[in-house]
mmCIF file of C-alpha atoms in Angstrom:
data_model
loop_
_atom_site.group_PDB
_atom_site.id
_atom_site.type_symbol
_atom_site.label_atom_id
_atom_site.label_comp_id
_atom_site.label_asym_id
_atom_site.label_seq_id
_atom_site.Cartn_x
_atom_site.Cartn_y
_atom_site.Cartn_z
ATOM 1 C CA MET A 1 0.000 0.000 0.000
ATOM 2 C CA THR A 2 1.390 3.419 -1.000
ATOM 3 C CA SER A 3 2.079 5.830 1.861
ATOM 4 C CA ALA A 4 1.326 9.536 1.596
ATOM 5 C CA LEU A 5 3.422 10.199 4.709
ATOM 6 C CA GLU A 6 6.246 8.165 6.228
ATOM 7 C CA MET A 7 8.156 9.076 9.372
ATOM 8 C CA THR A 8 10.970 6.848 10.625
ATOM 9 C CA GLY A 9 12.913 7.187 13.867
ATOM 10 C CA ILE A 10 12.028 10.853 14.342
ATOM 11 C CA VAL A 11 13.657 12.557 17.316
ATOM 12 C CA LYS A 12 12.692 16.117 18.237
ATOM 13 C CA CYS A 13 14.047 17.666 21.431
ATOM 14 C CA TYR A 14 13.208 20.783 23.395
ATOM 15 C CA GLY A 15 16.206 21.076 25.639
ATOM 16 C CA ARG A 16 16.392 17.786 27.532
ATOM 17 C CA THR A 17 12.791 16.888 26.750
ATOM 18 C CA ARG A 18 12.144 14.542 23.831
ATOM 19 C CA ALA A 19 8.830 15.572 22.260
ATOM 20 C CA LEU A 20 9.319 12.806 19.672
ATOM 21 C CA ASP A 21 11.433 9.848 20.709
ATOM 22 C CA GLY A 22 12.041 7.510 17.776
ATOM 23 C CA PHE A 23 8.631 8.255 16.292
ATOM 24 C CA ASP A 24 7.466 6.047 13.382
ATOM 25 C CA LEU A 25 4.394 6.487 11.202
ATOM 26 C CA ALA A 26 3.086 5.270 7.850
ATOM 27 C CA VAL A 27 -0.101 6.936 6.551
ATOM 28 C CA PRO A 28 -1.757 5.102 3.624
ATOM 29 C CA ALA A 29 -2.582 7.286 0.630
ATOM 30 C CA GLY A 30 -6.278 8.126 0.398
ATOM 31 C CA SER A 31 -6.991 7.286 4.040
ATOM 32 C CA VAL A 32 -8.490 9.349 6.834
ATOM 33 C CA PHE A 33 -5.879 8.667 9.474
ATOM 34 C CA GLY A 34 -6.311 9.366 13.184
ATOM 35 C CA LEU A 35 -3.554 10.304 15.628
ATOM 36 C CA VAL A 36 -4.788 9.590 19.145
ATOM 37 C CA GLY A 37 -3.008 10.623 22.309
ATOM 38 C CA SER A 38 -3.214 12.725 25.432
ATOM 39 C CA ASN A 39 -2.174 16.369 25.480
ATOM 40 C CA GLY A 40 1.609 16.529 25.149
ATOM 41 C CA ALA A 41 1.894 13.074 23.581
ATOM 42 C CA GLY A 42 3.617 14.461 20.462
ATOM 43 C CA LYS A 43 0.779 14.723 17.928
ATOM 44 C CA THR A 44 1.161 18.461 17.227
ATOM 45 C CA THR A 45 4.946 18.149 17.059
ATOM 46 C CA ALA A 46 4.655 15.342 14.494
ATOM 47 C CA MET A 47 2.447 17.516 12.274
ATOM 48 C CA ALA A 48 4.799 20.494 12.562
ATOM 49 C CA VAL A 49 7.746 18.281 11.608
ATOM 50 C CA THR A 50 5.832 16.959 8.588
ATOM 51 C CA VAL A 51 5.452 20.437 7.050
ATOM 52 C CA GLY A 52 8.967 21.574 7.952
ATOM 53 C CA LEU A 53 8.055 23.986 10.742
ATOM 54 C CA LEU A 54 10.399 22.204 13.158
ATOM 55 C CA LYS A 55 13.881 20.802 12.635
ATOM 56 C CA ILE A 56 14.520 17.287 13.842
ATOM 57 C CA LYS A 57 17.537 15.824 15.599
ATOM 58 C CA ALA A 58 17.321 12.424 13.900
ATOM 59 C CA GLY A 59 15.142 10.363 11.571
ATOM 60 C CA THR A 60 13.653 10.677 8.095
ATOM 61 C CA VAL A 61 10.432 12.106 6.677
ATOM 62 C CA ARG A 62 8.914 11.317 3.288
ATOM 63 C CA VAL A 63 6.012 13.486 2.173
ATOM 64 C CA LEU A 64 4.009 12.175 -0.798
ATOM 65 C CA GLY A 65 6.874 9.810 -1.564
ATOM 66 C CA GLU A 66 9.276 12.660 -2.310
ATOM 67 C CA GLY A 67 11.457 13.136 0.740
ATOM 68 C CA PRO A 68 11.113 15.899 3.366
ATOM 69 C CA PHE A 69 8.655 18.737 2.883
ATOM 70 C CA ASP A 70 9.872 21.285 0.351
ATOM 71 C CA PRO A 71 7.929 24.558 -0.081
ATOM 72 C CA ASN A 72 8.587 24.599 -3.815
ATOM 73 C CA ARG A 73 7.958 20.948 -4.612
ATOM 74 C CA HIS A 74 4.963 20.608 -2.299
ATOM 75 C CA ALA A 75 3.343 24.020 -2.787
ATOM 76 C CA GLY A 76 -0.441 23.597 -2.917
ATOM 77 C CA ARG A 77 -0.152 19.846 -2.318
ATOM 78 C CA VAL A 78 0.078 19.848 1.493
ATOM 79 C CA SER A 79 -1.909 21.888 4.019
ATOM 80 C CA LEU A 80 -1.969 22.211 7.805
ATOM 81 C CA LEU A 81 -4.697 23.324 10.187
ATOM 82 C CA PRO A 82 -2.811 24.235 13.403
ATOM 83 C CA GLN A 83 -4.456 23.608 16.733
ATOM 84 C CA ASP A 84 -4.476 27.320 17.615
ATOM 85 C CA SER A 85 -4.650 29.058 14.240
ATOM 86 C CA ARG A 86 -4.981 32.847 14.047
ATOM 87 C CA PHE A 87 -6.086 35.122 11.206
ATOM 88 C CA PRO A 88 -5.573 38.888 10.697
ATOM 89 C CA PRO A 89 -8.522 40.438 12.613
ATOM 90 C CA HIS A 90 -9.265 43.130 9.994
ATOM 91 C CA ALA A 91 -9.235 40.744 7.002
ATOM 92 C CA ARG A 92 -12.571 39.685 5.514
ATOM 93 C CA VAL A 93 -13.612 36.072 5.154
ATOM 94 C CA GLU A 94 -13.810 35.744 1.365
ATOM 95 C CA GLU A 95 -10.787 37.990 0.751
ATOM 96 C CA LEU A 96 -8.712 35.894 3.136
ATOM 97 C CA LEU A 97 -9.611 32.599 1.487
ATOM 98 C CA ARG A 98 -8.859 34.056 -1.948
ATOM 99 C CA TYR A 99 -5.499 35.320 -0.659
ATOM 100 C CA TYR A 100 -4.527 31.890 0.668
ATOM 101 C CA GLY A 101 -5.725 30.278 -2.545
ATOM 102 C CA ARG A 102 -3.498 32.547 -4.628
ATOM 103 C CA LEU A 103 -0.548 31.669 -2.386
ATOM 104 C CA GLN A 104 -1.167 28.040 -3.352
ATOM 105 C CA GLY A 105 -1.095 28.983 -7.025
ATOM 106 C CA MET A 106 -4.869 28.816 -7.613
ATOM 107 C CA LYS A 107 -6.453 31.027 -10.254
ATOM 108 C CA ASP A 108 -10.013 32.006 -11.146
ATOM 109 C CA PRO A 109 -12.468 30.501 -11.952
ATOM 110 C CA ASP A 110 -11.249 27.473 -9.941
ATOM 111 C CA LEU A 111 -10.386 29.669 -6.952
ATOM 112 C CA ALA A 112 -13.801 31.375 -6.888
ATOM 113 C CA ARG A 113 -15.591 28.037 -7.200
ATOM 114 C CA SER A 114 -13.518 26.460 -4.417
ATOM 115 C CA VAL A 115 -14.143 29.406 -2.069
ATOM 116 C CA ASP A 116 -17.891 29.281 -2.723
ATOM 117 C CA ASP A 117 -18.058 25.522 -2.148
ATOM 118 C CA LEU A 118 -16.055 25.649 1.066
ATOM 119 C CA LEU A 119 -18.014 28.544 2.536
ATOM 120 C CA GLY A 120 -21.135 26.494 1.895
ATOM 121 C CA TRP A 121 -19.676 23.395 3.558
ATOM 122 C CA VAL A 122 -18.746 25.296 6.736
ATOM 123 C CA HIS A 123 -21.948 27.397 6.850
ATOM 124 C CA LEU A 124 -20.271 30.778 6.411
ATOM 125 C CA GLN A 125 -21.879 31.982 3.155
ATOM 126 C CA ASP A 126 -23.658 34.804 4.953
ATOM 127 C CA ARG A 127 -20.415 35.966 6.600
ATOM 128 C CA ARG A 128 -18.252 36.061 3.482
ATOM 129 C CA ARG A 129 -17.840 39.863 3.672
ATOM 130 C CA SER A 130 -17.471 39.975 7.470
ATOM 131 C CA ALA A 131 -14.226 40.961 9.170
ATOM 132 C CA ILE A 132 -12.505 38.172 11.113
ATOM 133 C CA ARG A 133 -12.767 40.183 14.333
ATOM 134 C CA THR A 134 -16.586 39.935 14.190
ATOM 135 C CA LEU A 135 -16.634 36.106 14.054
ATOM 136 C CA SER A 136 -17.169 33.834 17.030
ATOM 137 C CA HIS A 137 -14.509 31.305 18.028
ATOM 138 C CA GLY A 138 -16.496 28.509 16.370
ATOM 139 C CA MET A 139 -16.832 30.495 13.137
ATOM 140 C CA VAL A 140 -13.080 31.114 13.034
ATOM 141 C CA ARG A 141 -12.497 27.408 13.531
ATOM 142 C CA ARG A 142 -14.835 26.586 10.649
ATOM 143 C CA LEU A 143 -13.006 29.118 8.475
ATOM 144 C CA SER A 144 -9.730 27.416 9.405
ATOM 145 C CA ILE A 145 -11.123 24.085 8.229
ATOM 146 C CA ALA A 146 -12.208 25.663 4.940
ATOM 147 C CA GLN A 147 -8.747 27.142 4.425
ATOM 148 C CA ALA A 148 -7.099 23.747 4.948
ATOM 149 C CA PHE A 149 -9.114 22.216 2.080
ATOM 150 C CA LEU A 150 -8.598 25.028 -0.465
ATOM 151 C CA GLY A 151 -7.467 23.605 -3.783
ATOM 152 C CA GLU A 152 -7.894 19.993 -2.616
ATOM 153 C CA PRO A 153 -4.320 19.371 -1.372
ATOM 154 C CA GLU A 154 -3.149 15.775 -1.615
ATOM 155 C CA LEU A 155 -2.232 15.682 2.092
ATOM 156 C CA VAL A 156 -4.265 17.578 4.708
ATOM 157 C CA LEU A 157 -3.156 17.730 8.361
ATOM 158 C CA LEU A 158 -5.867 18.706 10.858
ATOM 159 C CA ASP A 159 -4.763 19.291 14.449
ATOM 160 C CA GLU A 160 -7.791 18.996 16.788
ATOM 161 C CA PRO A 161 -10.136 20.291 14.026
ATOM 162 C CA LEU A 162 -13.402 19.894 15.958
ATOM 163 C CA ASN A 163 -12.364 21.891 19.037
ATOM 164 C CA GLY A 164 -14.730 24.809 19.630
ATOM 165 C CA LEU A 165 -17.477 23.592 17.290
ATOM 166 C CA ASP A 166 -21.037 23.130 18.496
ATOM 167 C CA PRO A 167 -22.525 19.614 18.009
ATOM 168 C CA ARG A 168 -24.291 20.501 14.743
ATOM 169 C CA GLU A 169 -21.217 22.036 13.138
ATOM 170 C CA ALA A 170 -18.979 19.271 14.441
ATOM 171 C CA LEU A 171 -21.252 16.748 12.725
ATOM 172 C CA ARG A 172 -21.056 18.746 9.482
ATOM 173 C CA ALA A 173 -17.248 18.906 9.714
ATOM 174 C CA ARG A 174 -17.113 15.154 10.250
ATOM 175 C CA ASP A 175 -19.204 14.653 7.098
ATOM 176 C CA LEU A 176 -16.855 16.919 5.150
ATOM 177 C CA ILE A 177 -13.797 14.967 6.279
ATOM 178 C CA ARG A 178 -15.388 11.550 5.623
ATOM 179 C CA GLY A 179 -16.475 12.689 2.173
ATOM 180 C CA ARG A 180 -12.849 13.288 1.149
ATOM 181 C CA ARG A 181 -11.747 9.708 1.822
ATOM 182 C CA GLY A 182 -10.084 8.270 -1.261
ATOM 183 C CA ARG A 183 -9.731 11.719 -2.872
ATOM 184 C CA GLN A 184 -7.221 13.126 -0.406
ATOM 185 C CA THR A 185 -5.130 11.821 2.476
ATOM 186 C CA ILE A 186 -6.277 13.395 5.728
ATOM 187 C CA VAL A 187 -4.524 13.122 9.098
ATOM 188 C CA VAL A 188 -6.693 14.075 12.094
ATOM 189 C CA SER A 189 -5.270 14.446 15.587
ATOM 190 C CA SER A 190 -7.473 14.267 18.662
ATOM 191 C CA HIS A 191 -7.589 13.064 22.241
ATOM 192 C CA HIS A 192 -11.312 12.322 21.834
ATOM 193 C CA LEU A 193 -11.785 8.734 20.662
ATOM 194 C CA ALA A 194 -15.366 9.436 19.537
ATOM 195 C CA ASP A 195 -14.124 11.941 16.935
ATOM 196 C CA ILE A 196 -11.590 9.446 15.581
ATOM 197 C CA GLU A 197 -14.154 6.629 15.445
ATOM 198 C CA ALA A 198 -16.570 8.893 13.546
ATOM 199 C CA VAL A 199 -14.257 9.838 10.661
ATOM 200 C CA CYS A 200 -11.129 7.656 10.450
ATOM 201 C CA ASP A 201 -10.356 4.334 8.801
ATOM 202 C CA HIS A 202 -6.816 4.011 10.207
ATOM 203 C CA VAL A 203 -5.479 5.033 13.601
ATOM 204 C CA ALA A 204 -2.195 5.318 15.484
ATOM 205 C CA PHE A 205 -1.853 5.736 19.241
ATOM 206 C CA VAL A 206 0.845 8.129 20.406
ATOM 207 C CA GLU A 207 2.294 8.365 23.900
ATOM 208 C CA LYS A 208 5.430 10.083 25.186
ATOM 209 C CA GLY A 209 6.666 10.823 21.681
ATOM 210 C CA ARG A 210 6.330 7.275 20.399
ATOM 211 C CA ARG A 211 3.822 5.438 18.265
ATOM 212 C CA VAL A 212 2.675 2.596 20.486
ATOM 213 C CA ARG A 213 0.212 0.995 18.078
ATOM 214 C CA GLN A 214 -1.110 1.427 14.513
ATOM 215 C CA ASP A 215 -3.813 -0.472 12.639
ATOM 216 C CA THR A 216 -7.079 -0.101 10.764
ATOM 217 C CA LEU A 217 -9.912 1.230 12.891
ATOM 218 C CA GLU A 218 -11.967 -1.856 12.049
ATOM 219 C CA THR A 219 -9.281 -4.166 13.435
ATOM 220 C CA ILE A 220 -8.798 -2.123 16.583
ATOM 221 C CA MET A 221 -12.532 -1.862 17.269
ATOM 222 C CA ARG A 222 -13.006 -5.589 16.718
ATOM 223 C CA ARG A 223 -10.260 -6.358 19.200
ATOM 224 C CA ALA A 224 -11.686 -3.840 21.637
ATOM 225 C CA HIS A 225 -14.972 -5.762 21.695
ATOM 226 C CA GLN A 226 -13.345 -9.142 22.108
ATOM 227 C CA ILE A 227 -14.131 -10.925 25.384
ATOM 228 C CA SER A 228 -11.828 -13.625 26.758
ATOM 229 C CA TYR A 229 -12.830 -16.236 29.317
ATOM 230 C CA GLN A 230 -10.367 -18.162 31.442
ATOM 231 C CA LEU A 231 -11.408 -21.401 33.184
#
């Protein structure tokens, strides 16, 4: 099976603390892949390493089968939704999405069509001319999700994407993510197992900077419901 993301023996240190300690990962192309772990387990660090935001001490990363992330080679093909993303407060919703789309190399009419579709998916059509400073926290989070899917990147990294969403919008975001399975590779990090179960087909458990287990969600759930009797 082809991997969209491979990480082998990754070590990332902050002083004497190892945020990633020999971290391994193989994300199948076209999957919706869940990273599960407690706060501080290393999920956010792994995503930052993937897109080249952090330098590593040891190990190798292969993004879309082409070695480490390169801003020229991977422009428009990889996107990241950070856990605590921020936008310029005076920018307007539609203008901001168009700006990010142009940075990815998108041009009209594809850019206009993508912006319209995404604003519809995240229920922000009526706020397209609103300044960011007037949006609620949940609206900003939905805008962040829309931005991550602009141009249909091959690899999309979503760090705690459902945080701050009300139940209705969280359900809609889950549908959006599930609907991209097979078209894009999506990595979703969360410490809420229910979110992972709702959208993912593969999962890896992360603890203390290491991957402790990886398998298909179906296999893991089947084992989780297995009952053993000893006589």
